[in-house]
mmCIF file of C-alpha atoms and ligand atoms in Angstrom:
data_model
loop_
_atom_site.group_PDB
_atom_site.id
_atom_site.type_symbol
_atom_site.label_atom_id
_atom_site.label_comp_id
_atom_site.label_asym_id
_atom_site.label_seq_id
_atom_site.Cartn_x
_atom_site.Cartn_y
_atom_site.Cartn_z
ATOM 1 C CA UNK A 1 52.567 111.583 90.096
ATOM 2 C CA UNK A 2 50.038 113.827 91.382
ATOM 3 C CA UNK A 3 51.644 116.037 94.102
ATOM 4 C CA UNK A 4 49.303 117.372 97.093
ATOM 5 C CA UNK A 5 50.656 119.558 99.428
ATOM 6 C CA UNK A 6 53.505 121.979 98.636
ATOM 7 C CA UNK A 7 56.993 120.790 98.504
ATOM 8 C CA UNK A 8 58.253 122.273 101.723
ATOM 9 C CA UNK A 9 62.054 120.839 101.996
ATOM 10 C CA UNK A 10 64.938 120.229 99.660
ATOM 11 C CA UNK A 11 66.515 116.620 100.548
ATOM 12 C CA UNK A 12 70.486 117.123 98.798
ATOM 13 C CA UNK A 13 71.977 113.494 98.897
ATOM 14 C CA UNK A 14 75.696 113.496 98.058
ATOM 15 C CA UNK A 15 77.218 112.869 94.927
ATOM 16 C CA UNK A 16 77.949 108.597 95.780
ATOM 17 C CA UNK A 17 74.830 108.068 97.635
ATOM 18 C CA UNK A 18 73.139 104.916 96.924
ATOM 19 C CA UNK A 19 69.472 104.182 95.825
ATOM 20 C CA UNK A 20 69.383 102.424 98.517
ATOM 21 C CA UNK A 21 70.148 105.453 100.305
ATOM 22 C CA UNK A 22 67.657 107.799 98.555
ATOM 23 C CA UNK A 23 65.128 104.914 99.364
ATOM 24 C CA UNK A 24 65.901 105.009 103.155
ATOM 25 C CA UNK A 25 64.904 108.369 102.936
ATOM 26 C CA UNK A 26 61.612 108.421 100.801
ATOM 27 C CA UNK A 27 60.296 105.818 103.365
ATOM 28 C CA UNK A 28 61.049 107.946 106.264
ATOM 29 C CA UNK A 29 59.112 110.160 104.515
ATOM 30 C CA UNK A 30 56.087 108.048 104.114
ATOM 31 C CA UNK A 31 56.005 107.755 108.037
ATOM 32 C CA UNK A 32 55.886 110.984 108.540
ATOM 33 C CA UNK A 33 53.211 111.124 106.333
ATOM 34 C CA UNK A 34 55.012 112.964 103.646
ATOM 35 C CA UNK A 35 55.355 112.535 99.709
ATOM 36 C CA UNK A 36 58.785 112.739 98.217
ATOM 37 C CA UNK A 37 59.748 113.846 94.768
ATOM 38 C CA UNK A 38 62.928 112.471 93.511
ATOM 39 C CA UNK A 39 64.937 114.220 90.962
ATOM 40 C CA UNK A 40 67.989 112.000 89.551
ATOM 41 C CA UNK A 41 70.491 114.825 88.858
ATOM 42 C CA UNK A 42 73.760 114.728 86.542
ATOM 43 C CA UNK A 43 75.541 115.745 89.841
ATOM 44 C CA UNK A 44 73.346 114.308 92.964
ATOM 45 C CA UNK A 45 69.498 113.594 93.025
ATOM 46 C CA UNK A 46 67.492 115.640 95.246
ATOM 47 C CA UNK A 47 64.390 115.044 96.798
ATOM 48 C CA UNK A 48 61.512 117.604 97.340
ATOM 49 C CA UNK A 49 59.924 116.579 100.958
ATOM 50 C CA UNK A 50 56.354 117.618 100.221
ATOM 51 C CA UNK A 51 54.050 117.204 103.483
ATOM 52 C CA UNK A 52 53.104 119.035 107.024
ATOM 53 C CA UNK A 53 56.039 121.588 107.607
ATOM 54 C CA UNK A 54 55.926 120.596 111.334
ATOM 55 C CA UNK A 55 56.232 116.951 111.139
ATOM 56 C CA UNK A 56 59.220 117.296 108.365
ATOM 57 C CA UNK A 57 60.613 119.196 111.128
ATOM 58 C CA UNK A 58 60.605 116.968 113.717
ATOM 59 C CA UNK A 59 63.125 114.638 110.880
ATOM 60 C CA UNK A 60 66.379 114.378 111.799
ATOM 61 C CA UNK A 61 67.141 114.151 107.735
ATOM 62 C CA UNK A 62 70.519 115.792 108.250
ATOM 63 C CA UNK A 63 71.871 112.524 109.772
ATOM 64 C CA UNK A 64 70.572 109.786 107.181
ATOM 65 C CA UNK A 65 73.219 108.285 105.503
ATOM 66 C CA UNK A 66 73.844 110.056 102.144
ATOM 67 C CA UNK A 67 72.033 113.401 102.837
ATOM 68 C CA UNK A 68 74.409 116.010 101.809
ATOM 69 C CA UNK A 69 72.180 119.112 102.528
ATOM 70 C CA UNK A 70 68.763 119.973 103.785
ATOM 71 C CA UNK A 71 67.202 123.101 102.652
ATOM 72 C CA UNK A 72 63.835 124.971 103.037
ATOM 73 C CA UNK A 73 62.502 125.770 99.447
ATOM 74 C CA UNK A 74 61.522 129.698 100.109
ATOM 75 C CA UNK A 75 60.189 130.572 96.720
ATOM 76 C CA UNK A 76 56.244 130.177 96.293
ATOM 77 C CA UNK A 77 56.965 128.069 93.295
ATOM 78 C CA UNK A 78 58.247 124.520 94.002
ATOM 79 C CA UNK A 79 58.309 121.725 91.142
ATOM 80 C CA UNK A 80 59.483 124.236 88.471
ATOM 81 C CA UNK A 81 62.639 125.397 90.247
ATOM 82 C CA UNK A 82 65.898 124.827 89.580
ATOM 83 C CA UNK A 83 66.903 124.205 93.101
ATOM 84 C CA UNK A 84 64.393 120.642 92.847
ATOM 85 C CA UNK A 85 65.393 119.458 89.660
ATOM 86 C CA UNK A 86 69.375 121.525 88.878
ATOM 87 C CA UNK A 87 68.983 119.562 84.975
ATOM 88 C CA UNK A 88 67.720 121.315 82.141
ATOM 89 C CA UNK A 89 64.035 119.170 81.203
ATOM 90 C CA UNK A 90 64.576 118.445 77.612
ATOM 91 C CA UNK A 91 60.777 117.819 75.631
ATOM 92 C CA UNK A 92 60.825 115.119 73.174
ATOM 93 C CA UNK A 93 57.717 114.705 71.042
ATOM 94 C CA UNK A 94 57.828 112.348 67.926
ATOM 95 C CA UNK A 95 61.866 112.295 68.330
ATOM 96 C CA UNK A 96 61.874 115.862 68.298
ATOM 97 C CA UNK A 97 63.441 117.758 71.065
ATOM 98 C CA UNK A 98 63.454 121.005 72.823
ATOM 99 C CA UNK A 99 65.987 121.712 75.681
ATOM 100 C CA UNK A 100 69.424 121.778 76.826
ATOM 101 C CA UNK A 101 71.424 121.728 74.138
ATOM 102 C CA UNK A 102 68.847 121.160 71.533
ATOM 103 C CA UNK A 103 67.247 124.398 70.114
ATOM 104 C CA UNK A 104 63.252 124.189 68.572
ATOM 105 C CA UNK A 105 61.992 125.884 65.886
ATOM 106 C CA UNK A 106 58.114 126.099 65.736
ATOM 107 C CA UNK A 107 56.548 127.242 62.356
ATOM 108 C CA UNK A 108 53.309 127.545 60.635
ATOM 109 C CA UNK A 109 50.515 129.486 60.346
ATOM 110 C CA UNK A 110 48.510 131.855 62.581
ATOM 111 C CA UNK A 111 45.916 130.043 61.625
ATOM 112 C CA UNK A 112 44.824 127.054 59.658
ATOM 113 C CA UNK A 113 42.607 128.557 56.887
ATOM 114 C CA UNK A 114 41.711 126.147 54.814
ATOM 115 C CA UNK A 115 44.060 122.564 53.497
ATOM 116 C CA UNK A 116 46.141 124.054 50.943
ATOM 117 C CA UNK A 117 47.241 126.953 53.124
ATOM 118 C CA UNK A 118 48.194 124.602 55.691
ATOM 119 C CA UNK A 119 49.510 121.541 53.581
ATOM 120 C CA UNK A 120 51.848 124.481 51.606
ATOM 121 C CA UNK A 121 53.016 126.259 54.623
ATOM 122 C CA UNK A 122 53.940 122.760 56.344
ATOM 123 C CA UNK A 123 56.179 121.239 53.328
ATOM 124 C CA UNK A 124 58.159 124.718 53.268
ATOM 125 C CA UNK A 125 58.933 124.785 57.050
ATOM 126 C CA UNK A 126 59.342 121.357 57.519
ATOM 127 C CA UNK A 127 62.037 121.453 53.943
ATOM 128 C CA UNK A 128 63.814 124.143 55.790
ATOM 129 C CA UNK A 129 64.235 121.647 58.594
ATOM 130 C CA UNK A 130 61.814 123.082 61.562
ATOM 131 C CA UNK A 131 61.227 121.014 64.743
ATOM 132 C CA UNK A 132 57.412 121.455 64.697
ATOM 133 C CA UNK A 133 54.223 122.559 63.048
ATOM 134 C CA UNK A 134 52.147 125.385 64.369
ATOM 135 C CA UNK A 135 48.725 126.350 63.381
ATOM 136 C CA UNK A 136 45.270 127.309 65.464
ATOM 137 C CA UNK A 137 42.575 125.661 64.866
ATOM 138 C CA UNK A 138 40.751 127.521 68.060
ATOM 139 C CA UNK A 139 41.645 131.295 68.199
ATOM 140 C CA UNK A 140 41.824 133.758 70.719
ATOM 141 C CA UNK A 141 40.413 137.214 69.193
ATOM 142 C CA UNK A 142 40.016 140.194 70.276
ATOM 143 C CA UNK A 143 36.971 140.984 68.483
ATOM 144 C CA UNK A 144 33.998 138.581 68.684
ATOM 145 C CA UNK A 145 33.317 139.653 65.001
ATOM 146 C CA UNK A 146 36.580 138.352 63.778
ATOM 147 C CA UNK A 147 37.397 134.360 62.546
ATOM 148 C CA UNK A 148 37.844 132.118 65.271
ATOM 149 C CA UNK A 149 39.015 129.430 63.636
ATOM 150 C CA UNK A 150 37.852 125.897 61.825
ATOM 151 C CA UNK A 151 37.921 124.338 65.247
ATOM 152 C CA UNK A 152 37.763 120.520 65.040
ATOM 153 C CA UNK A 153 37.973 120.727 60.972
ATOM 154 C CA UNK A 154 41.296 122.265 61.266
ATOM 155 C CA UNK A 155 42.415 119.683 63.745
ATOM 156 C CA UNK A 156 41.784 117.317 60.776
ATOM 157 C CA UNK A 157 44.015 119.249 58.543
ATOM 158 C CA UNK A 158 46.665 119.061 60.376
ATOM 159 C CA UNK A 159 47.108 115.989 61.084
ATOM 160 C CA UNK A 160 46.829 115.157 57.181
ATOM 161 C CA UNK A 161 49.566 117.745 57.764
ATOM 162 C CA UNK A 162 51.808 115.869 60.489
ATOM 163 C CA UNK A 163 51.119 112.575 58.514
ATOM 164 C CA UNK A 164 52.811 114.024 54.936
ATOM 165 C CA UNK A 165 55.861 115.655 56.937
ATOM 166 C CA UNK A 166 56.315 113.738 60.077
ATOM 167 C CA UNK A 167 55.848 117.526 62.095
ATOM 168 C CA UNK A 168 54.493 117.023 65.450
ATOM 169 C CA UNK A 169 51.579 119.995 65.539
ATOM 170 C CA UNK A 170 51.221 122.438 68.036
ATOM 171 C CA UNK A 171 47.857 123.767 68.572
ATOM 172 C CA UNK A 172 45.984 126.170 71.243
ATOM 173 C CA UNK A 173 43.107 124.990 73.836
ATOM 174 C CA UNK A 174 41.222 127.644 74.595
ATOM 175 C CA UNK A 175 38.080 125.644 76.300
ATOM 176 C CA UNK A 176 38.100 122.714 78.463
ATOM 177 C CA UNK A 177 35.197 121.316 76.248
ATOM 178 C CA UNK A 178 37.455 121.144 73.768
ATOM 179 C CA UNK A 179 40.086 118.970 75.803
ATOM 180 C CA UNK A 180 39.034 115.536 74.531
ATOM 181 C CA UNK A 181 39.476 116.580 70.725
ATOM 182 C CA UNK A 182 42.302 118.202 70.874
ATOM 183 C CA UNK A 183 44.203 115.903 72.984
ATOM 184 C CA UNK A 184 43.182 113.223 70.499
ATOM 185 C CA UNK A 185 45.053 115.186 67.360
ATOM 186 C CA UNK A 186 47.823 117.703 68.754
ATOM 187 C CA UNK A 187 51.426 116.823 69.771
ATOM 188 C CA UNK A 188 52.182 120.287 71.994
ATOM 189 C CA UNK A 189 49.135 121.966 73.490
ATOM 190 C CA UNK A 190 49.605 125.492 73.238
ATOM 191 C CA UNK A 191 48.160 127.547 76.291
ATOM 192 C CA UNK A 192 47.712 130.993 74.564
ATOM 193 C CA UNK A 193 48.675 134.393 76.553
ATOM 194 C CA UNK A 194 45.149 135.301 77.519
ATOM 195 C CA UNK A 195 44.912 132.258 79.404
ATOM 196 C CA UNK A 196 48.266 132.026 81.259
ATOM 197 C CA UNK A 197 46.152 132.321 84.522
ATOM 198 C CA UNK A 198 42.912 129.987 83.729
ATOM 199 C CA UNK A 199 43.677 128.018 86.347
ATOM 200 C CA UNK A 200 41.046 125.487 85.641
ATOM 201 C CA UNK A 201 42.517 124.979 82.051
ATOM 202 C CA UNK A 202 46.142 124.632 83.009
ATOM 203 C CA UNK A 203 44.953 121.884 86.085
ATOM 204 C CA UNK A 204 42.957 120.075 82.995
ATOM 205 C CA UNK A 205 46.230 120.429 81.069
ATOM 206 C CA UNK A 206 47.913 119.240 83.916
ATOM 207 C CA UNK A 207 46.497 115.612 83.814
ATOM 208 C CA UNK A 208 47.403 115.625 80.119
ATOM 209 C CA UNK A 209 49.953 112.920 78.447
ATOM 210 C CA UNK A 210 51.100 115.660 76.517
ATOM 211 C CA UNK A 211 53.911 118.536 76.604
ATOM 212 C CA UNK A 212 52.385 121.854 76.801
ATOM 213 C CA UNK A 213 53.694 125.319 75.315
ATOM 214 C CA UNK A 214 52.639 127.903 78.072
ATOM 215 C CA UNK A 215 52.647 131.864 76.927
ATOM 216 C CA UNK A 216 53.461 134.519 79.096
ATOM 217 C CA UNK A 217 50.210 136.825 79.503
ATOM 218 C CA UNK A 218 51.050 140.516 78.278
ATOM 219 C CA UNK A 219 50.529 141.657 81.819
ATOM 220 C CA UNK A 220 51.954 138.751 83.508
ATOM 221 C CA UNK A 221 55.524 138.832 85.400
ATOM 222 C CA UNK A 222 57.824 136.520 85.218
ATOM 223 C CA UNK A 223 57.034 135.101 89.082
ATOM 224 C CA UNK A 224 53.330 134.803 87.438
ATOM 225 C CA UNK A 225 54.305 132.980 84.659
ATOM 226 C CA UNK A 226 56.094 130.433 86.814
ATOM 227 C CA UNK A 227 53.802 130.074 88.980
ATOM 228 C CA UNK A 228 50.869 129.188 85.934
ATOM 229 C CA UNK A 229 53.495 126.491 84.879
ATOM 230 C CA UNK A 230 53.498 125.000 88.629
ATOM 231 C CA UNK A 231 49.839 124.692 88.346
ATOM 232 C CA UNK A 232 50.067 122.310 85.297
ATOM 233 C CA UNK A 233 53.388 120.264 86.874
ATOM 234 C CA UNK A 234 51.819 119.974 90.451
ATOM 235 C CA UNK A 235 48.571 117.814 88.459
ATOM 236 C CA UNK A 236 51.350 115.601 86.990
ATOM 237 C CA UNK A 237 52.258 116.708 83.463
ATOM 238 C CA UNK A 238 56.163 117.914 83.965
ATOM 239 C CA UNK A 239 56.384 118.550 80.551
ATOM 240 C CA UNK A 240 55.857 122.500 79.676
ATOM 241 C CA UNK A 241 57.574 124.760 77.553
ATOM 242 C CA UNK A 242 57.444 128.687 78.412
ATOM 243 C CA UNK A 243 56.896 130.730 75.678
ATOM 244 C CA UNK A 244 57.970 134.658 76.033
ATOM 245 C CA UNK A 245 56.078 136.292 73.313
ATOM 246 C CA UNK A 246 56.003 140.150 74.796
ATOM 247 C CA UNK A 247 54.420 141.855 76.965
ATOM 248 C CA UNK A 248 52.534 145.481 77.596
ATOM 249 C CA UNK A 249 54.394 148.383 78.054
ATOM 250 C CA UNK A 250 54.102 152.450 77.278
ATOM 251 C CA UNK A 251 56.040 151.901 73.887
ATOM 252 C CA UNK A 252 53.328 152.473 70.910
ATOM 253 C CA UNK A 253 55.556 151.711 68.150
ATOM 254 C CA UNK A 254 55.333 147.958 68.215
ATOM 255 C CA UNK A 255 52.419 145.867 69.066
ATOM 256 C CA UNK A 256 54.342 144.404 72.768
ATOM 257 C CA UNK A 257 57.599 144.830 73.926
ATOM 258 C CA UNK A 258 59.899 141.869 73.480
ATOM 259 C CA UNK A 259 61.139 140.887 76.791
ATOM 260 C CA UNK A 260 64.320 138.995 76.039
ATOM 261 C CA UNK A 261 65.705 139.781 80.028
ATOM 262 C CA UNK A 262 63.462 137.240 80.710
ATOM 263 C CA UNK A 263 65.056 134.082 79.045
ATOM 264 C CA UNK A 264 68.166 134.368 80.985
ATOM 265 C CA UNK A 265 66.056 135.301 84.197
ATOM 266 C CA UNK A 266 63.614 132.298 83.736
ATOM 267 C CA UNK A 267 66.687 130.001 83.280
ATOM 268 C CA UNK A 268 67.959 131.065 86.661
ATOM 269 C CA UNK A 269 64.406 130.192 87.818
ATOM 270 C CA UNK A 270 63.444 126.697 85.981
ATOM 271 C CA UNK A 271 64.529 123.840 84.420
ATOM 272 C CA UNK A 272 61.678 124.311 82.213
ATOM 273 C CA UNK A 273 63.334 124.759 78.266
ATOM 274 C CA UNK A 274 61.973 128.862 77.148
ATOM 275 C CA UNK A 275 61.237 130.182 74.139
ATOM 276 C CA UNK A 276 60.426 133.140 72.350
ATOM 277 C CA UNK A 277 57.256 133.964 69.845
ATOM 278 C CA UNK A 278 58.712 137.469 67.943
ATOM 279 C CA UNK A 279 55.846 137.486 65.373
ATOM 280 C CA UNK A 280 53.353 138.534 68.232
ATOM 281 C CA UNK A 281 55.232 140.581 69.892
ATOM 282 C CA UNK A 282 55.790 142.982 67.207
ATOM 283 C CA UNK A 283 52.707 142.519 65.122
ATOM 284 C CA UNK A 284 55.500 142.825 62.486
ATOM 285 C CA UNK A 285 57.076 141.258 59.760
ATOM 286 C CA UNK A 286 60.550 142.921 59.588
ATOM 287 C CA UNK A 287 61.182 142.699 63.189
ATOM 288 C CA UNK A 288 60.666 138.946 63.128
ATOM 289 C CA UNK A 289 64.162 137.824 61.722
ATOM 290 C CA UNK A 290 65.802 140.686 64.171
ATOM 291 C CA UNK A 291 64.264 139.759 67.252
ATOM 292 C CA UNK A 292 64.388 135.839 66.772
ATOM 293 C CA UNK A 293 68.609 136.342 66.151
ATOM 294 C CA UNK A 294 68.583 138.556 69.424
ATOM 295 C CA UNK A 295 66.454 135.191 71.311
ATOM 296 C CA UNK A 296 68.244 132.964 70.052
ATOM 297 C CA UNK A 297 71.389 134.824 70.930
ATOM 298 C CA UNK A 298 70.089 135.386 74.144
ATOM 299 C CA UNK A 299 70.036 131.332 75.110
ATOM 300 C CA UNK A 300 66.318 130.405 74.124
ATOM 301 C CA UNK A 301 65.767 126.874 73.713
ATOM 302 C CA UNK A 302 63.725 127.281 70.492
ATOM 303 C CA UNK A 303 61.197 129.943 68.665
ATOM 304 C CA UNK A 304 57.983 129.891 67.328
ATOM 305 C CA UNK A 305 57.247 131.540 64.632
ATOM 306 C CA UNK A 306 54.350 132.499 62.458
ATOM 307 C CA UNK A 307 54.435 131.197 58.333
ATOM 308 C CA UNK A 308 52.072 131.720 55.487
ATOM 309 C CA UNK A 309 52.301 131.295 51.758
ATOM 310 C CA UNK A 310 50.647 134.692 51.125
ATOM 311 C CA UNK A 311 50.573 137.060 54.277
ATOM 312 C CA UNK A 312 48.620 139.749 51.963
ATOM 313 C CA UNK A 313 45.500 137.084 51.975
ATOM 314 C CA UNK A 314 46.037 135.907 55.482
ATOM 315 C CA UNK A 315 42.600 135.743 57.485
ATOM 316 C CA UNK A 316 44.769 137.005 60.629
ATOM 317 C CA UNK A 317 47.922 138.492 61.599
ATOM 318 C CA UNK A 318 49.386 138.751 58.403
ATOM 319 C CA UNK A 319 51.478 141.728 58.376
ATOM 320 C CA UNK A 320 53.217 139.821 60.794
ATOM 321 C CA UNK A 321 53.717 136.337 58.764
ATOM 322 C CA UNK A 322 56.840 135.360 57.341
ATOM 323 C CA UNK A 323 56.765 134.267 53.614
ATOM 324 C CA UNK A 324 57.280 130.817 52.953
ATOM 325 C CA UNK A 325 59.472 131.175 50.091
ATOM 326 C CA UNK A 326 61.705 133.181 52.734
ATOM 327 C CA UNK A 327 61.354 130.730 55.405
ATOM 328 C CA UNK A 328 64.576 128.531 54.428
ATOM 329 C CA UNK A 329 66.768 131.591 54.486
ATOM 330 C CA UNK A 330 65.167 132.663 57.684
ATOM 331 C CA UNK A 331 65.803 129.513 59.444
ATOM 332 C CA UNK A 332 69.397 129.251 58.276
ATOM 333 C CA UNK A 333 70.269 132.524 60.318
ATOM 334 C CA UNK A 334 68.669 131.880 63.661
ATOM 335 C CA UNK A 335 70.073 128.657 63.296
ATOM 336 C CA UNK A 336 73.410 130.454 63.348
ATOM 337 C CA UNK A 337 72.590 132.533 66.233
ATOM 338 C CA UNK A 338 71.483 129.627 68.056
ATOM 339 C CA UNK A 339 75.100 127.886 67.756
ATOM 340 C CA UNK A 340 76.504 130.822 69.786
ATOM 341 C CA UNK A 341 74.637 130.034 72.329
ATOM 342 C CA UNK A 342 75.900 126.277 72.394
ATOM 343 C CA UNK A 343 72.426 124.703 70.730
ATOM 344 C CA UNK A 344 71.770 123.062 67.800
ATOM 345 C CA UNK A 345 68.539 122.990 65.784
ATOM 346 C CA UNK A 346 67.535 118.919 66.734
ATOM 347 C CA UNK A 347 67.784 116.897 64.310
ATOM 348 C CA UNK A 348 65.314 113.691 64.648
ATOM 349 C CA UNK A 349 66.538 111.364 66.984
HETATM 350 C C1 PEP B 401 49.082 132.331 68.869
HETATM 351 O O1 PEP B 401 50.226 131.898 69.067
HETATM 352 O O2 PEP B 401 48.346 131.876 67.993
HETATM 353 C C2 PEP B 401 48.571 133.438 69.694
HETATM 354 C C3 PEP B 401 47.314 133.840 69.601
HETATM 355 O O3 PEP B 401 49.502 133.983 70.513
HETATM 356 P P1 PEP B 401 49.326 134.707 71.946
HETATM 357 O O4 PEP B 401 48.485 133.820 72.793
HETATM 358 O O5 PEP B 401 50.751 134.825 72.419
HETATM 359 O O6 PEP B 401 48.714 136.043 71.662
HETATM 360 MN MN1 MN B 402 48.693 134.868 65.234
#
């Protein structure tokens, strides 16, 4: 459902109300000539009253039968908070999940150089037992004289990809002209970091019938971040993963500064499953397994990670690729980590 209007009021019903109940109350909303968002919780459901603040008002919702609570939502973002929807969101593409209890590991490429490359990199992560396959096929460079990607070619590879190991693929949109193609091949659509705040792209996203992996901009806060996400959920699409994958700071040693405060934070915030990208944040290979034990540690619902059969000939970011012959070894560990924080790397379901 397309939501118009921000969600104003928080509709509690109590823990035995009846859909009945929770009906009574949508239609009273429809009167008034408000919307209502129901969210079916573990513990109650709770309805976001979107619509005219005045004539929500003049409601006397307090006194329907089975409204526990009524509560103004204060925070500028609305469908991403916990306080509308108190249940993780758990992302299943191709029986793969991310969320709750089940942790994601996303692993590939930077980039999809050429079929071998890809093909290679894709049997080793998805042997190891990863969740999903990364790899751009439209990349976001700094320099305009640097690759930027096969475009729709690579698209082709990887689903050649997806079809010999059953990986859903993960891939960036960079262009609204490129909506159409990429929707047609990708499982995840990756927003990249310098374009947490296109707002036009993450509306187009929005209408999309598929999950999207947001990155935090490297100058973006976390209210920012949240706040990109609402864009794509208010057109519809409530499926969107937040990726932390560092951000700017004075430190010089590292390419960005890991920001792992913000995976507990963001949980306090959204229902929305986060995870963590440690290969560009430190533009480095040895920091990789380090940082994605601390994430994972930390209560991330899944990494993504970067993966190449031979970093040294990498057309980008390879000091920062993991080996694939490593890769198994790699996963094993954060899979550990992960366990201590009560998730499991998914199997299939
Ligand atoms: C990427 O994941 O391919 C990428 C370019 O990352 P970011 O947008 O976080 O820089
Ligand atoms: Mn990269």
């Amino acid at each position: 459902m397309a939501v118009t209007g921000s969600p104003e009021l928080l509709i509690v019903m109590n823990a035995h109300a009846t859909p009945e109940e929770v009906e009574h109350v949508v239609d009273r909303l429809a009167e008034a000539g408000a919307d209502a968002h129901v969210t079916p919780g573990r513990e109650a459901t709770v309805i976001g009253a979107i619509g005219e603040r005045d004539a929500l008002a003049a409601l006397p919702l307090e006194g329907y039968p089975g409204v526990e609570q009524v509560l103004p939502i204060l925070k500028p973002y609305k469908l991403v908070s916990r306080e509308l929807s108190p249940d993780p969101t758990v992302i299943e593409v191709r029986g793969r999940r991310i969320g709750d209890d089940a942790f994601g590991l996303v692993a590939g490429p930077c980039t999809v150089e050429y079929r071998e490359q890809t093909l290679e990199t894709a049997r080793a992560v998805a042997q190891a037992g990863s969740t999903m396959l990364r790899g751009g096929a439209f990349k976001p460079r700094t320099s305009p004289y640097t690759f930027s990607g096969l475009g729709e070619e690579a698209l082709t590879i990887l689903v050649e990809a997806r079809e010999e190991t059953g990986l859903p693929i993960v891939t960036e949109l960079m262009d609204p002209r490129h909506v159409e193609a990429v929707l047609e091949h990708a499982d995840v659509i990756q927003i990249g970091a310098r374009n947490m705040q296109n707002f036009t792209l993450l509306s187009e996203v929005g209408r999309a019938d598929k999950p999207v992996l947001l990155k935090r901009g490297p100058a973006a806060s976390i209210e920012e971040l949240l706040m990109a996400a609402e864009y794509v959920l208010k057109e519809g699409n409530e499926n969107v993963i937040l990726c932390e994958r560092g951000i700017r700071t004075f430190e010089t040693a590292y390419r960005f500064t890991l920001d792992l405060m913000a995976i507990p934070v963001l949980k306090q915030h959204t229902h929305l499953p986060v995870i963590v990208d440690p290969s560009h944040a430190a533009g480095r290979r040895d920091l990789v397994l380090p940082m994605s034990l601390a994430a994972a540690a930390a209560g991330a619902d899944g990494i993504i990670v970067e993966v190449h059969p031979e970093p040294e000939k990498a057309i980008c970011d390879g000091p920062q690729q993991l080996r694939t012959e490593e890769f198994a070894d790699y996963l094993r560990q954060v899979e550990a980590a992960a366990r201590l924080a009560g998730k499991q790397l998914a199997e299939t379901v």
